[in-house]
Amino acid sequence: MYDAPHKDKDVTQNDIKISARDVQVFYGDTQAIKDVDVEIDDKTVTAFIGPSGCGKSTFLRCLNRMNDTIDICRIEGKISIDGEDIYDPSIDPVQLRAKVGMVFQKPNPFPKSIYENVAYGPKIHGMARNKAELDEIVENALKRAALWNEAKDRLDSPGTGLSGGQQQRLCIARAVATEPEVLLMDEPCSALDPIATAQVEELIDELRQTYSVVIVTHSMQQAARVSQKTAFFHLGNLVEFGDTEQIFTNPKDERTESYITGRIG
Amino acid sequence: MTLAPFVILLFAAFVGYAINLRAAQAIRADGVRLHSLESFHGLFSLLMVIVPVLTLVLIWLAVEGAVIDALLMASLPAGVLDGLGSGAIQLIGAEIRSIAGGRVFGTPDDWKLEAAERLIGYRQASSWLLIVVVTGVSAGIVYFARGRVASGFRARQRVERITLGLMIFCAVVAIFTTVGIVAALTYETFRFFQMVPVTEFLFGLNWEPQIPIREDQIAAEGAFGAVPVFLGTIVIATVALVVAVPVGLMTAIYLNEFAPHAFRKTVKPVLEILAGVPTVVYGFFAILVVAPALRQFGASVGLDVSGNTALAAGGVMGIMLIPFISSFADDALSAVPQSLRDGALALGATRGEMMLNVLFPAAIPGIVGGVLLAVSRAIGETMIVVMAAGLMARMTINPLDSVTAVTVQIVTLLIGDTAFDNPKTLAAFALGMMLFIATLVINIFALRIVRKYREIYD
């Protein structure tokens, strides 16, 4: 059940990056998230686990206000990043999303070239003053996503022509290229084979050096392997939140224990 | 009288159905397992009656007239047709038929009256014979079909095969109709090009399709250079697309991405109403509202605007095409997966940037396909240009001038008394042929683009 993590779990020195207080989310009349309080550390991988429909993806999408695009979705409570309330009217969701990158469940490269896919974010945010700078950003992003060696000779071929795992790493490169501070990953490996999954997991561990990474996953092994902190969601409630090791070896709540031992979910 | 065979046929079909159904039910009631359901045995009889007998009746009615005519002409007294041309013989036939129909002019010759009597006799005989044949054949088939009912008889497969044949026939009807249209068009076009050289038609810059009615009449020789006519169509279609493409695309983009739900729900049906307005009504709008308005506006800025400009016709045609383009573009944009929208938004793109950089390029093949289909509609559109565009073919690309269009010329050439042995009338077919080829090429091109695009996201 529990794979021994290969990285140290020492996270005590990190600052709080995201803090959520008393968050409620409604889709129309149904409440998807109830009273969630959570604090996500900087330079840490935080995993959200829980059975299907428990609200973990919904909560993740609150963190970069992607739920704004759903008309019937309503959010209460306070979520702040670096102490700044992201639902404050003065905050522009477009700028927020540049700061909080996201990788989706299914690889979704644009029907453009590999280069254009990665360069898209930097272009719309005016991050490069000339072609040379843009080239450098693209190269660095692809290197960080461990895709450079495979893609460097075919930067002009379409991103949709890559394999599933490569596409997902391209999407990670695309998110990394805008230099976000937080990276949200919504089940990034669910459409990938085990080898591609291993590559992406390794990548997540690398990214932890620079970003605060929040990952939603169905696989408890994956949560155990990649994360330092784990939050367990059940029926819209945040049941338990703590160090990954503690959650998997010594859960305090019996629902958590039932879930990780496979009795519910 | 002509209805009777059909009534008999339907009656026989239902009787056959009922008989076979009962027979099959009886077999089943005896505890024998049937291969096919009872209703398939019934349907087998029904289809076996309807398909061949209906074909027989239709063929009979189609050739009946010709056979009776031939009999009639052969029965005329010897010598009356000697030395007459085919036209005169046809006239005599027509006269006899009108006498038989009770319309007698003057005092016809006795032999014509006798012939009319015989004609009525032939017709009655034919009707009765048809009724007898239909009854006999139907009864025979019903008996035959009843004989086939047995526990092992594969009625379902037979019914399925007949149904399949009917479906193939229906599918082929459209193809044969197209072939027929092309053949008719080609034949007349060919005759036209025997009188007027192809090069003059394709490259001539002068279009004056008047032909003197009498040999000695003083009138210009007809000139059949189609270039100015096609130029007119191109000018009008261009104006139409300049109006329709941007407005249609903007409408689609707004409705697809930016419009509040309630607004979208109201506007889409309204656009569909616009698509359903008959083109003749658009024609009214063009001549009663747009053309005078343009003229007044032109006068106020010191321009001499003609009464039936390409601008008025093309502009109104553009309005007609707006819903066409917007619904095509809307479909193309909706087909772009939500994941691409999410991907762009999550990178911090605004909705505008997402639309411009991601959705639009992904949807462009579908949009181009829609625009090309709109082009072929614009050049084939008839009623608006007949009402709002001019008649004189001119070599001009000024949209404020009066220009004509291919479809307008076809209509004018074929209106009134037309003789199919002079180039004036046949020119219409040549124009039609060119138009057909142009729209065909554009449609094939458009469909190919649309199909290619479909493969990307499936």
PDB file of C-alpha atoms in Angstrom, chain A residues 61 64 66 68-69 71 93-95 97-98 100-102 104 106-112 117 120-121 124-125 171 174-175 178, chain B residues 259-261 336-358 361-363 456-457:
ATOM      1  CA  ARG A  61      -9.894  24.670  -9.500  1.00  0.00           C
ATOM      2  CA  ASN A  64      -6.690  29.544  -9.837  1.00  0.00           C
ATOM      3  CA  MET A  66     -10.945  28.210 -13.108  1.00  0.00           C
ATOM      4  CA  ASP A  68     -15.210  31.243 -12.700  1.00  0.00           C
ATOM      5  CA  THR A  69     -15.821  29.865 -16.175  1.00  0.00           C
ATOM      6  CA  ASP A  71     -21.778  29.973 -14.599  1.00  0.00           C
ATOM      7  CA  PRO A  93      -8.259  36.289 -12.622  1.00  0.00           C
ATOM      8  CA  VAL A  94      -6.186  36.465 -15.800  1.00  0.00           C
ATOM      9  CA  GLN A  95      -3.136  37.649 -13.857  1.00  0.00           C
ATOM     10  CA  ARG A  97      -3.771  32.300 -13.544  1.00  0.00           C
ATOM     11  CA  ALA A  98      -0.438  33.464 -14.896  1.00  0.00           C
ATOM     12  CA  VAL A 100      -0.910  29.810 -10.636  1.00  0.00           C
ATOM     13  CA  GLY A 101      -0.285  27.375 -13.487  1.00  0.00           C
ATOM     14  CA  MET A 102      -2.377  24.304 -14.100  1.00  0.00           C
ATOM     15  CA  PHE A 104      -5.018  18.940 -16.623  1.00  0.00           C
ATOM     16  CA  LYS A 106      -5.990  14.780 -20.148  1.00  0.00           C
ATOM     17  CA  PRO A 107      -3.040  16.207 -22.075  1.00  0.00           C
ATOM     18  CA  ASN A 108      -4.434  19.184 -23.984  1.00  0.00           C
ATOM     19  CA  PRO A 109      -1.714  20.612 -26.225  1.00  0.00           C
ATOM     20  CA  PHE A 110      -2.923  23.291 -28.614  1.00  0.00           C
ATOM     21  CA  PRO A 111      -3.067  22.256 -32.278  1.00  0.00           C
ATOM     22  CA  LYS A 112       0.125  24.219 -32.876  1.00  0.00           C
ATOM     23  CA  ASN A 117       2.687  25.549 -27.436  1.00  0.00           C
ATOM     24  CA  TYR A 120       2.177  30.767 -25.982  1.00  0.00           C
ATOM     25  CA  GLY A 121       2.140  31.814 -22.320  1.00  0.00           C
ATOM     26  CA  ILE A 124       0.629  36.641 -24.207  1.00  0.00           C
ATOM     27  CA  HIS A 125       2.280  37.902 -21.043  1.00  0.00           C
ATOM     28  CA  CYS A 171       1.656  20.700 -21.075  1.00  0.00           C
ATOM     29  CA  ARG A 174       3.784  25.081 -21.226  1.00  0.00           C
ATOM     30  CA  ALA A 175       2.680  25.773 -17.659  1.00  0.00           C
ATOM     31  CA  THR A 178       5.043  31.361 -17.726  1.00  0.00           C
TER      32      THR A 178
ATOM     33  CA  ALA B 259     -22.842  36.156 -24.934  1.00  0.00           C
ATOM     34  CA  PRO B 260     -24.788  35.603 -21.721  1.00  0.00           C
ATOM     35  CA  HIS B 261     -26.812  32.443 -21.838  1.00  0.00           C
ATOM     36  CA  VAL B 336     -13.191  22.672 -30.312  1.00  0.00           C
ATOM     37  CA  PRO B 337     -12.783  20.667 -27.094  1.00  0.00           C
ATOM     38  CA  GLN B 338     -13.350  22.333 -23.746  1.00  0.00           C
ATOM     39  CA  SER B 339      -9.900  21.136 -22.689  1.00  0.00           C
ATOM     40  CA  LEU B 340      -8.261  23.546 -25.128  1.00  0.00           C
ATOM     41  CA  ARG B 341     -10.246  26.451 -23.691  1.00  0.00           C
ATOM     42  CA  ASP B 342      -9.261  25.415 -20.171  1.00  0.00           C
ATOM     43  CA  GLY B 343      -5.655  25.031 -21.238  1.00  0.00           C
ATOM     44  CA  ALA B 344      -5.488  28.555 -22.621  1.00  0.00           C
ATOM     45  CA  LEU B 345      -7.357  30.132 -19.709  1.00  0.00           C
ATOM     46  CA  ALA B 346      -5.169  28.327 -17.188  1.00  0.00           C
ATOM     47  CA  LEU B 347      -2.109  29.903 -18.787  1.00  0.00           C
ATOM     48  CA  GLY B 348      -3.561  33.290 -18.014  1.00  0.00           C
ATOM     49  CA  ALA B 349      -4.971  34.011 -21.440  1.00  0.00           C
ATOM     50  CA  THR B 350      -7.923  36.383 -21.606  1.00  0.00           C
ATOM     51  CA  ARG B 351     -11.035  35.138 -23.353  1.00  0.00           C
ATOM     52  CA  GLY B 352     -10.130  37.274 -26.355  1.00  0.00           C
ATOM     53  CA  GLU B 353      -6.635  35.824 -26.564  1.00  0.00           C
ATOM     54  CA  MET B 354      -8.023  32.348 -26.156  1.00  0.00           C
ATOM     55  CA  MET B 355     -10.487  32.938 -28.992  1.00  0.00           C
ATOM     56  CA  LEU B 356      -7.954  34.523 -31.305  1.00  0.00           C
ATOM     57  CA  ASN B 357      -4.974  32.241 -30.708  1.00  0.00           C
ATOM     58  CA  VAL B 358      -6.472  28.881 -29.838  1.00  0.00           C
ATOM     59  CA  PRO B 361      -7.065  28.490 -35.528  1.00  0.00           C
ATOM     60  CA  ALA B 362      -8.510  25.178 -34.383  1.00  0.00           C
ATOM     61  CA  ALA B 363     -11.862  26.025 -35.942  1.00  0.00           C
ATOM     62  CA  ILE B 456      -8.782  16.082 -36.089  1.00  0.00           C
ATOM     63  CA  TYR B 457     -10.970  15.966 -32.992  1.00  0.00           C
TER      64      TYR B 457
END
